[in-house]
PDB file of C-alpha atoms in Angstrom:
ATOM      1  CA  MET A   1     -17.667 -10.962   6.964  1.00 96.00           C
ATOM      2  CA  LYS A   2     -17.800 -11.317   3.251  1.00 98.00           C
ATOM      3  CA  ILE A   3     -14.896  -9.153   1.357  1.00 98.00           C
ATOM      4  CA  PHE A   4     -14.504  -8.270  -2.008  1.00 98.00           C
ATOM      5  CA  LEU A   5     -10.767  -7.766  -2.509  1.00 98.00           C
ATOM      6  CA  THR A   6      -8.539  -5.986  -4.985  1.00 98.00           C
ATOM      7  CA  GLY A   7      -4.619  -6.893  -5.334  1.00 97.00           C
ATOM      8  CA  GLY A   8      -4.959 -10.448  -3.333  1.00 96.00           C
ATOM      9  CA  THR A   9      -1.763 -11.755  -5.382  1.00 96.00           C
ATOM     10  CA  GLY A  10       0.167  -8.694  -4.190  1.00 96.00           C
ATOM     11  CA  PHE A  11       2.848  -8.054  -1.598  1.00 97.00           C
ATOM     12  CA  ILE A  12       0.072  -6.585   0.922  1.00 98.00           C
ATOM     13  CA  GLY A  13      -2.737  -8.591  -0.176  1.00 98.00           C
ATOM     14  CA  SER A  14      -1.147 -11.966   0.163  1.00 98.00           C
ATOM     15  CA  HIS A  15      -0.768 -11.131   4.062  1.00 98.00           C
ATOM     16  CA  PHE A  16      -4.286  -9.671   4.111  1.00 98.00           C
ATOM     17  CA  ILE A  17      -5.756 -12.695   2.823  1.00 98.00           C
ATOM     18  CA  ASN A  18      -3.923 -14.923   5.233  1.00 98.00           C
ATOM     19  CA  GLN A  19      -4.803 -12.491   8.124  1.00 98.00           C
ATOM     20  CA  ALA A  20      -7.980 -11.828   7.124  1.00 98.00           C
ATOM     21  CA  HIS A  21      -9.122 -15.874   6.325  1.00 98.00           C
ATOM     22  CA  GLU A  22      -7.770 -16.725  10.216  1.00 98.00           C
ATOM     23  CA  ALA A  23      -9.936 -13.898  11.483  1.00 98.00           C
ATOM     24  CA  GLY A  24     -13.032 -15.875  10.183  1.00 98.00           C
ATOM     25  CA  HIS A  25     -13.760 -13.557   7.129  1.00 98.00           C
ATOM     26  CA  GLU A  26     -14.719 -14.800   3.802  1.00 98.00           C
ATOM     27  CA  ILE A  27     -13.107 -13.359   0.742  1.00 98.00           C
ATOM     28  CA  VAL A  28     -13.825 -12.907  -3.028  1.00 98.00           C
ATOM     29  CA  ALA A  29     -10.578 -11.727  -4.549  1.00 98.00           C
ATOM     30  CA  HIS A  30     -10.087 -10.026  -7.987  1.00 96.00           C
ATOM     31  CA  ARG A  31      -6.907 -10.820 -10.050  1.00 94.00           C
ATOM     32  CA  ARG A  32      -5.949  -9.449 -13.122  1.00 85.00           C
ATOM     33  CA  ALA A  33      -5.108 -13.096 -14.810  1.00 84.00           C
ATOM     34  CA  PRO A  34      -5.700 -16.640 -13.391  1.00 84.00           C
ATOM     35  CA  GLU A  35      -1.913 -17.439 -14.067  1.00 84.00           C
ATOM     36  CA  SER A  36      -1.106 -14.516 -11.387  1.00 86.00           C
ATOM     37  CA  ARG A  37       0.477 -16.195  -8.466  1.00 89.00           C
ATOM     38  CA  SER A  38       0.403 -14.608  -4.651  1.00 94.00           C
ATOM     39  CA  ARG A  39       3.697 -13.058  -3.157  1.00 94.00           C
ATOM     40  CA  ILE A  40       3.675 -15.563  -0.154  1.00 96.00           C
ATOM     41  CA  PRO A  41       1.871 -19.124   0.474  1.00 96.00           C
ATOM     42  CA  LEU A  42      -1.522 -19.241   1.451  1.00 97.00           C
ATOM     43  CA  CYS A  43      -3.104 -21.026   3.931  1.00 96.00           C
ATOM     44  CA  ARG A  44      -5.987 -20.811   2.264  1.00 97.00           C
ATOM     45  CA  GLU A  45      -7.378 -19.891  -1.442  1.00 97.00           C
ATOM     46  CA  PRO A  46     -10.003 -17.243  -1.807  1.00 98.00           C
ATOM     47  CA  GLN A  47     -12.642 -17.164  -4.482  1.00 97.00           C
ATOM     48  CA  TRP A  48     -10.731 -15.638  -7.055  1.00 97.00           C
ATOM     49  CA  LEU A  49     -12.463 -13.637  -9.966  1.00 97.00           C
ATOM     50  CA  ASP A  50     -10.452 -13.130 -12.795  1.00 95.00           C
ATOM     51  CA  LYS A  51     -11.264 -10.010 -14.904  1.00 92.00           C
ATOM     52  CA  SER A  52     -10.403  -6.467 -15.460  1.00 92.00           C
ATOM     53  CA  ILE A  53     -11.515  -4.242 -12.432  1.00 94.00           C
ATOM     54  CA  ASP A  54     -13.479  -1.612 -14.868  1.00 91.00           C
ATOM     55  CA  SER A  55     -15.409  -4.379 -16.240  1.00 94.00           C
ATOM     56  CA  LEU A  56     -16.816  -5.347 -12.916  1.00 96.00           C
ATOM     57  CA  ALA A  57     -20.304  -5.297 -12.622  1.00 97.00           C
ATOM     58  CA  PRO A  58     -23.003  -5.047  -9.513  1.00 98.00           C
ATOM     59  CA  ALA A  59     -23.533  -9.197  -9.339  1.00 97.00           C
ATOM     60  CA  ASP A  60     -19.517  -9.330  -9.121  1.00 98.00           C
ATOM     61  CA  PHE A  61     -20.324  -7.836  -5.292  1.00 98.00           C
ATOM     62  CA  THR A  62     -22.903 -10.055  -4.620  1.00 96.00           C
ATOM     63  CA  GLY A  63     -23.325 -10.646  -0.790  1.00 97.00           C
ATOM     64  CA  CYS A  64     -20.252  -8.598   0.129  1.00 98.00           C
ATOM     65  CA  GLU A  65     -19.929  -6.009   2.978  1.00 98.00           C
ATOM     66  CA  VAL A  66     -16.719  -4.133   2.290  1.00 98.00           C
ATOM     67  CA  LEU A  67     -14.461  -3.796  -0.644  1.00 98.00           C
ATOM     68  CA  VAL A  68     -10.913  -3.479   0.409  1.00 98.00           C
ATOM     69  CA  HIS A  69      -8.953  -1.954  -2.804  1.00 98.00           C
ATOM     70  CA  LEU A  70      -5.271  -2.891  -2.666  1.00 98.00           C
ATOM     71  CA  ALA A  71      -4.550  -2.549  -6.274  1.00 97.00           C
ATOM     72  CA  ALA A  72      -1.854  -0.520  -7.599  1.00 96.00           C
ATOM     73  CA  HIS A  73      -0.535   0.115 -11.407  1.00 97.00           C
ATOM     74  CA  SER A  74       3.199   0.941 -11.466  1.00 96.00           C
ATOM     75  CA  ALA A  75       3.586   1.058  -7.600  1.00 96.00           C
ATOM     76  CA  ASN A  76       7.498   0.737  -7.836  1.00 93.00           C
ATOM     77  CA  VAL A  77      10.127   2.303  -9.712  1.00 91.00           C
ATOM     78  CA  PRO A  78      10.825   3.140 -12.849  1.00 93.00           C
ATOM     79  CA  TYR A  79       6.798   4.403 -12.828  1.00 96.00           C
ATOM     80  CA  ASP A  80       4.659   4.228 -15.565  1.00 98.00           C
ATOM     81  CA  THR A  81       3.360   7.516 -17.561  1.00 98.00           C
ATOM     82  CA  LEU A  82       0.952   9.595 -15.494  1.00 98.00           C
ATOM     83  CA  GLU A  83      -1.734   9.356 -18.196  1.00 98.00           C
ATOM     84  CA  ASN A  84      -1.524   5.221 -17.469  1.00 98.00           C
ATOM     85  CA  CYS A  85      -1.304   5.387 -13.971  1.00 98.00           C
ATOM     86  CA  ILE A  86      -4.362   7.768 -13.580  1.00 98.00           C
ATOM     87  CA  ARG A  87      -6.162   5.400 -16.077  1.00 98.00           C
ATOM     88  CA  GLN A  88      -5.322   2.314 -13.657  1.00 97.00           C
ATOM     89  CA  ASN A  89      -5.188   3.953 -10.454  1.00 98.00           C
ATOM     90  CA  VAL A  90      -8.180   6.395 -10.904  1.00 98.00           C
ATOM     91  CA  LEU A  91     -10.648   5.976 -13.505  1.00 98.00           C
ATOM     92  CA  ALA A  92     -10.597   2.134 -13.371  1.00 97.00           C
ATOM     93  CA  PRO A  93     -11.426   1.767  -9.516  1.00 98.00           C
ATOM     94  CA  LEU A  94     -13.898   4.612  -9.871  1.00 98.00           C
ATOM     95  CA  ALA A  95     -15.926   2.660 -12.265  1.00 97.00           C
ATOM     96  CA  MET A  96     -15.582  -0.400  -9.587  1.00 98.00           C
ATOM     97  CA  PHE A  97     -16.781   1.641  -6.863  1.00 98.00           C
ATOM     98  CA  ARG A  98     -19.628   2.657  -8.761  1.00 97.00           C
ATOM     99  CA  ALA A  99     -20.876  -0.954  -9.525  1.00 98.00           C
ATOM    100  CA  ALA A 100     -20.006  -1.848  -5.837  1.00 98.00           C
ATOM    101  CA  SER A 101     -22.009   0.618  -4.679  1.00 97.00           C
ATOM    102  CA  GLY A 102     -24.992  -0.348  -7.368  1.00 96.00           C
ATOM    103  CA  ALA A 103     -24.663  -3.392  -5.630  1.00 97.00           C
ATOM    104  CA  GLY A 104     -25.395  -2.018  -2.048  1.00 96.00           C
ATOM    105  CA  LEU A 105     -22.225  -2.127  -0.652  1.00 97.00           C
ATOM    106  CA  LYS A 106     -21.428   0.469   1.362  1.00 97.00           C
ATOM    107  CA  ARG A 107     -18.056   0.226   3.266  1.00 98.00           C
ATOM    108  CA  PHE A 108     -14.361   0.644   1.315  1.00 98.00           C
ATOM    109  CA  VAL A 109     -11.223   0.556   2.605  1.00 98.00           C
ATOM    110  CA  VAL A 110      -8.841   1.766   0.343  1.00 98.00           C
ATOM    111  CA  ALA A 111      -5.042   1.649   0.202  1.00 98.00           C
ATOM    112  CA  GLY A 112      -3.149   5.039   0.187  1.00 98.00           C
ATOM    113  CA  SER A 113       0.463   6.095  -0.176  1.00 98.00           C
ATOM    114  CA  CYS A 114       2.794   8.185   2.022  1.00 96.00           C
ATOM    115  CA  PHE A 115       4.301   9.584  -0.950  1.00 95.00           C
ATOM    116  CA  GLU A 116       1.207  11.350  -1.913  1.00 98.00           C
ATOM    117  CA  TYR A 117       2.398  13.974   0.560  1.00 98.00           C
ATOM    118  CA  GLY A 118       5.412  14.257  -1.850  1.00 96.00           C
ATOM    119  CA  ARG A 119       7.151  17.764  -0.882  1.00 95.00           C
ATOM    120  CA  SER A 120       5.121  18.572   1.687  1.00 95.00           C
ATOM    121  CA  GLY A 121       6.288  15.889   3.770  1.00 92.00           C
ATOM    122  CA  GLU A 122       9.320  17.692   4.116  1.00 90.00           C
ATOM    123  CA  ARG A 123       7.489  20.706   6.008  1.00 94.00           C
ATOM    124  CA  HIS A 124       6.314  18.451   8.403  1.00 95.00           C
ATOM    125  CA  GLU A 125       8.522  16.579  11.369  1.00 94.00           C
ATOM    126  CA  PHE A 126       5.181  14.357  11.342  1.00 97.00           C
ATOM    127  CA  ILE A 127       2.936  14.521   8.671  1.00 97.00           C
ATOM    128  CA  PRO A 128      -0.551  14.913   9.530  1.00 98.00           C
ATOM    129  CA  PRO A 129      -3.632  13.223   7.538  1.00 97.00           C
ATOM    130  CA  ASP A 130      -4.797  16.553   6.350  1.00 97.00           C
ATOM    131  CA  ALA A 131      -1.404  17.805   4.896  1.00 97.00           C
ATOM    132  CA  GLY A 132      -1.016  18.985   1.535  1.00 97.00           C
ATOM    133  CA  LEU A 133      -0.465  16.563  -1.405  1.00 98.00           C
ATOM    134  CA  GLU A 134       1.899  17.406  -3.233  1.00 97.00           C
ATOM    135  CA  PRO A 135       3.626  14.650  -5.406  1.00 97.00           C
ATOM    136  CA  VAL A 136       6.531  14.866  -7.151  1.00 95.00           C
ATOM    137  CA  SER A 137       6.309  11.877  -9.625  1.00 96.00           C
ATOM    138  CA  SER A 138       3.554   9.680 -11.848  1.00 97.00           C
ATOM    139  CA  TYR A 139       2.571   6.969  -9.629  1.00 98.00           C
ATOM    140  CA  PRO A 140       2.263   9.275  -6.276  1.00 97.00           C
ATOM    141  CA  ALA A 141       0.115  11.775  -8.421  1.00 98.00           C
ATOM    142  CA  SER A 142      -2.413   9.335  -9.072  1.00 98.00           C
ATOM    143  CA  LYS A 143      -2.659   7.994  -5.657  1.00 98.00           C
ATOM    144  CA  ALA A 144      -3.363  11.708  -4.642  1.00 98.00           C
ATOM    145  CA  ALA A 145      -5.705  12.252  -7.254  1.00 98.00           C
ATOM    146  CA  ALA A 146      -7.471   8.799  -6.424  1.00 98.00           C
ATOM    147  CA  SER A 147      -7.862  10.137  -2.649  1.00 98.00           C
ATOM    148  CA  VAL A 148      -9.485  13.118  -4.043  1.00 98.00           C
ATOM    149  CA  ALA A 149     -11.834  11.371  -6.490  1.00 98.00           C
ATOM    150  CA  PHE A 150     -12.601   8.331  -3.853  1.00 98.00           C
ATOM    151  CA  HIS A 151     -13.514  11.400  -1.206  1.00 98.00           C
ATOM    152  CA  SER A 152     -15.722  12.900  -3.434  1.00 98.00           C
ATOM    153  CA  LEU A 153     -17.631   9.833  -4.408  1.00 98.00           C
ATOM    154  CA  ALA A 154     -17.753   8.865  -0.844  1.00 98.00           C
ATOM    155  CA  CYS A 155     -19.380  12.266  -0.291  1.00 98.00           C
ATOM    156  CA  GLU A 156     -21.614  12.310  -3.198  1.00 97.00           C
ATOM    157  CA  GLU A 157     -23.178   8.588  -2.643  1.00 97.00           C
ATOM    158  CA  LYS A 158     -22.925   8.291   1.010  1.00 98.00           C
ATOM    159  CA  LEU A 159     -20.704   5.672   1.495  1.00 98.00           C
ATOM    160  CA  GLU A 160     -18.528   4.826   4.138  1.00 98.00           C
ATOM    161  CA  LEU A 161     -14.720   5.352   3.223  1.00 98.00           C
ATOM    162  CA  LEU A 162     -11.495   4.972   5.013  1.00 98.00           C
ATOM    163  CA  ILE A 163      -7.770   5.826   3.179  1.00 98.00           C
ATOM    164  CA  LEU A 164      -5.099   4.314   4.976  1.00 98.00           C
ATOM    165  CA  ARG A 165      -1.633   5.914   3.441  1.00 98.00           C
ATOM    166  CA  ILE A 166       0.738   3.152   4.134  1.00 98.00           C
ATOM    167  CA  PHE A 167       4.288   4.455   5.191  1.00 98.00           C
ATOM    168  CA  GLN A 168       7.687   2.696   4.154  1.00 97.00           C
ATOM    169  CA  VAL A 169       6.394  -1.111   4.088  1.00 98.00           C
ATOM    170  CA  PHE A 170       8.648  -3.894   4.089  1.00 98.00           C
ATOM    171  CA  GLY A 171       9.020  -7.747   4.772  1.00 98.00           C
ATOM    172  CA  GLU A 172       8.395 -11.072   3.207  1.00 98.00           C
ATOM    173  CA  GLY A 173       7.186 -11.247  -0.580  1.00 97.00           C
ATOM    174  CA  GLU A 174       8.006  -7.908  -1.525  1.00 97.00           C
ATOM    175  CA  LEU A 175       9.757  -7.312  -4.558  1.00 95.00           C
ATOM    176  CA  GLU A 176      12.920  -8.873  -4.978  1.00 95.00           C
ATOM    177  CA  THR A 177      14.205  -5.156  -6.929  1.00 95.00           C
ATOM    178  CA  ARG A 178      13.380  -3.009  -3.549  1.00 96.00           C
ATOM    179  CA  PHE A 179      15.326  -1.763  -0.885  1.00 97.00           C
ATOM    180  CA  TRP A 180      14.770  -4.575   2.035  1.00 98.00           C
ATOM    181  CA  PRO A 181      14.559  -7.938  -0.264  1.00 98.00           C
ATOM    182  CA  SER A 182      17.767  -6.216  -1.864  1.00 98.00           C
ATOM    183  CA  LEU A 183      19.684  -5.815   1.508  1.00 98.00           C
ATOM    184  CA  ARG A 184      18.833  -9.045   2.332  1.00 98.00           C
ATOM    185  CA  LYS A 185      19.981 -10.815  -0.640  1.00 98.00           C
ATOM    186  CA  ALA A 186      23.500  -9.158  -0.143  1.00 98.00           C
ATOM    187  CA  ALA A 187      23.260 -10.129   3.400  1.00 98.00           C
ATOM    188  CA  LEU A 188      22.813 -13.746   3.008  1.00 97.00           C
ATOM    189  CA  ALA A 189      25.072 -14.012   0.188  1.00 98.00           C
ATOM    190  CA  GLY A 190      27.889 -12.590   2.135  1.00 98.00           C
ATOM    191  CA  GLU A 191      28.408  -9.779  -0.438  1.00 98.00           C
ATOM    192  CA  ASP A 192      28.870  -5.792   0.029  1.00 98.00           C
ATOM    193  CA  PHE A 193      25.643  -3.693  -0.228  1.00 98.00           C
ATOM    194  CA  PRO A 194      25.913  -0.779  -2.224  1.00 98.00           C
ATOM    195  CA  MET A 195      23.494   2.203  -1.566  1.00 98.00           C
ATOM    196  CA  SER A 196      22.779   5.897  -1.310  1.00 97.00           C
ATOM    197  CA  PRO A 197      24.136   7.718   1.571  1.00 97.00           C
ATOM    198  CA  GLY A 198      21.036   7.003   3.244  1.00 98.00           C
ATOM    199  CA  LEU A 199      19.975  10.165   4.918  1.00 97.00           C
ATOM    200  CA  GLN A 200      16.178   9.662   3.743  1.00 96.00           C
ATOM    201  CA  VAL A 201      14.286   9.357   6.968  1.00 97.00           C
ATOM    202  CA  ARG A 202      11.237   6.899   6.820  1.00 97.00           C
ATOM    203  CA  ASP A 203       8.920   5.025   9.108  1.00 98.00           C
ATOM    204  CA  PHE A 204       9.560   1.478   8.497  1.00 98.00           C
ATOM    205  CA  ILE A 205       6.844  -0.633   9.105  1.00 98.00           C
ATOM    206  CA  ASN A 206       6.353  -4.649   8.325  1.00 98.00           C
ATOM    207  CA  VAL A 207       3.816  -5.948   5.953  1.00 98.00           C
ATOM    208  CA  THR A 208       2.276  -8.180   8.655  1.00 98.00           C
ATOM    209  CA  GLU A 209       1.314  -4.882  10.512  1.00 98.00           C
ATOM    210  CA  VAL A 210       0.045  -3.503   7.454  1.00 98.00           C
ATOM    211  CA  ALA A 211      -2.242  -6.096   6.710  1.00 98.00           C
ATOM    212  CA  ALA A 212      -3.676  -6.201  10.230  1.00 98.00           C
ATOM    213  CA  GLY A 213      -4.258  -2.584  10.061  1.00 98.00           C
ATOM    214  CA  PHE A 214      -6.776  -3.462   7.260  1.00 98.00           C
ATOM    215  CA  VAL A 215      -8.114  -6.661   8.824  1.00 98.00           C
ATOM    216  CA  LYS A 216      -8.603  -4.286  12.035  1.00 98.00           C
ATOM    217  CA  ALA A 217     -10.462  -1.731   9.502  1.00 98.00           C
ATOM    218  CA  LEU A 218     -12.994  -4.023   8.614  1.00 97.00           C
ATOM    219  CA  GLU A 219     -15.286  -3.698  11.334  1.00 95.00           C
ATOM    220  CA  ARG A 220     -14.633  -0.212  12.478  1.00 96.00           C
ATOM    221  CA  LYS A 221     -17.567   1.226  14.255  1.00 97.00           C
ATOM    222  CA  ASP A 222     -16.502   5.176  13.725  1.00 97.00           C
ATOM    223  CA  LEU A 223     -17.251   5.191  10.057  1.00 98.00           C
ATOM    224  CA  ARG A 224     -20.175   7.333   8.927  1.00 98.00           C
ATOM    225  CA  PRO A 225     -22.223   7.589   5.222  1.00 98.00           C
ATOM    226  CA  GLY A 226     -20.666  10.415   3.510  1.00 98.00           C
ATOM    227  CA  GLU A 227     -17.847  11.383   6.049  1.00 98.00           C
ATOM    228  CA  PRO A 228     -14.929   9.930   4.523  1.00 98.00           C
ATOM    229  CA  VAL A 229     -11.851   9.395   6.862  1.00 98.00           C
ATOM    230  CA  ILE A 230      -8.050   9.509   5.708  1.00 98.00           C
ATOM    231  CA  GLU A 231      -5.351   8.236   8.416  1.00 98.00           C
ATOM    232  CA  ASN A 232      -1.648   7.227   8.041  1.00 98.00           C
ATOM    233  CA  LEU A 233      -0.355   3.820   8.863  1.00 98.00           C
ATOM    234  CA  GLY A 234       2.823   3.749  10.107  1.00 97.00           C
ATOM    235  CA  SER A 235       4.967   2.070  12.939  1.00 96.00           C
ATOM    236  CA  GLY A 236       5.563   5.294  14.591  1.00 92.00           C
ATOM    237  CA  ASN A 237       9.372   4.740  14.835  1.00 94.00           C
ATOM    238  CA  PRO A 238      11.153   7.058  12.303  1.00 96.00           C
ATOM    239  CA  ARG A 239      15.041   6.252  11.162  1.00 97.00           C
ATOM    240  CA  SER A 240      16.933   7.089   8.486  1.00 98.00           C
ATOM    241  CA  LEU A 241      17.603   4.379   5.690  1.00 98.00           C
ATOM    242  CA  ILE A 242      21.084   4.244   6.849  1.00 98.00           C
ATOM    243  CA  GLU A 243      19.994   3.329  10.279  1.00 98.00           C
ATOM    244  CA  PHE A 244      17.434   0.917   9.179  1.00 98.00           C
ATOM    245  CA  ALA A 245      20.217  -0.768   6.700  1.00 98.00           C
ATOM    246  CA  LYS A 246      22.625  -1.157   9.592  1.00 98.00           C
ATOM    247  CA  ALA A 247      19.816  -2.889  12.002  1.00 98.00           C
ATOM    248  CA  GLU A 248      18.798  -5.102   9.593  1.00 98.00           C
ATOM    249  CA  TRP A 249      22.523  -6.165   8.360  1.00 98.00           C
ATOM    250  CA  HIS A 250      23.399  -6.870  12.008  1.00 98.00           C
ATOM    251  CA  ASN A 251      20.201  -9.039  12.303  1.00 97.00           C
ATOM    252  CA  LEU A 252      20.968 -10.867   9.303  1.00 96.00           C
ATOM    253  CA  GLY A 253      24.350 -11.742  10.496  1.00 97.00           C
ATOM    254  CA  ALA A 254      25.649 -10.295   7.423  1.00 98.00           C
ATOM    255  CA  THR A 255      29.523 -10.439   6.646  1.00 97.00           C
ATOM    256  CA  GLY A 256      29.814  -8.089   4.008  1.00 98.00           C
ATOM    257  CA  LYS A 257      29.984  -4.461   4.123  1.00 98.00           C
ATOM    258  CA  LEU A 258      27.567  -1.813   3.626  1.00 98.00           C
ATOM    259  CA  LEU A 259      28.595   0.697   1.111  1.00 98.00           C
ATOM    260  CA  PRO A 260      26.661   3.794   1.684  1.00 98.00           C
ATOM    261  CA  GLY A 261      27.398   6.511  -0.714  1.00 97.00           C
ATOM    262  CA  ALA A 262      28.068   4.286  -3.479  1.00 98.00           C
ATOM    263  CA  VAL A 263      24.665   4.723  -5.140  1.00 96.00           C
ATOM    264  CA  PRO A 264      23.550   8.427  -6.131  1.00 96.00           C
ATOM    265  CA  MET A 265      20.257   9.617  -4.754  1.00 94.00           C
ATOM    266  CA  ARG A 266      16.942   9.155  -6.720  1.00 89.00           C
ATOM    267  CA  ALA A 267      15.719  12.543  -8.712  1.00 88.00           C
ATOM    268  CA  ASN A 268      13.492  14.172  -6.877  1.00 87.00           C
ATOM    269  CA  GLU A 269      13.804  12.526  -3.778  1.00 91.00           C
ATOM    270  CA  VAL A 270      11.484  13.527  -0.959  1.00 92.00           C
ATOM    271  CA  MET A 271      14.080  13.448   2.337  1.00 94.00           C
ATOM    272  CA  ARG A 272      11.557  13.001   5.007  1.00 95.00           C
ATOM    273  CA  PHE A 273       8.387  10.811   5.262  1.00 94.00           C
ATOM    274  CA  VAL A 274       7.252  10.574   9.374  1.00 96.00           C
ATOM    275  CA  PRO A 275       3.541  10.356   9.710  1.00 97.00           C
ATOM    276  CA  VAL A 276       0.989  11.485  12.786  1.00 96.00           C
ATOM    277  CA  VAL A 277       0.047   7.799  13.883  1.00 93.00           C
TER     278      VAL A 277
END
């Protein structure tokens, strides 16, 4: 299968490229600039296409059978403004989807975010995919708006659409300032690790499992034109942040100490994100 991919140099996208190539697929991978580098070593380079998402034309999708949209703007704190997030995560991808649809492409597999659920996550022990969307900051709000917009487009244009809302992904290639890479860096250096009290409950899933979920979605037989599907992508194993930290600290053979409570909670922190998977 020939895939058009966005976000190929990103954290999840790099793993997806390796797994999709291993499964025998061909990839045309969009990137913003030729100097962009993948987060992990690639076993084989895709065919790179260097241009802005909203300038893509139908000819760029020639021969492709599925569009996998993993690219995201401002996915890590501090988030960009709501206006810029909407522009980059909703309006630009919509232009791309229309160009792809104009080329005859009918299947779209999109990365969503658990943070789209926002405050509604705290009202569910396990969040169903049809739970209300109540995001509390700019990036999650733009992803929620994108879900609604892509859903509408799929219905109007009779496209096959699958949105996979990813839960607490971690692993090799993750941005160094995020929780797990920061924890690992301190553990391997023999340093103490200051953190919040760690009472947040999350569904932690390794990036290799996330990439595998997207590869599996490429050839699903249950997707129907004009009938979008939204699913959660998690491990099914909820843990508090402190429980996760203690387990990883032990696995890494850390000699320093975890210091829960040394860092304040983030403003508007949602305390529970656990999915129905």
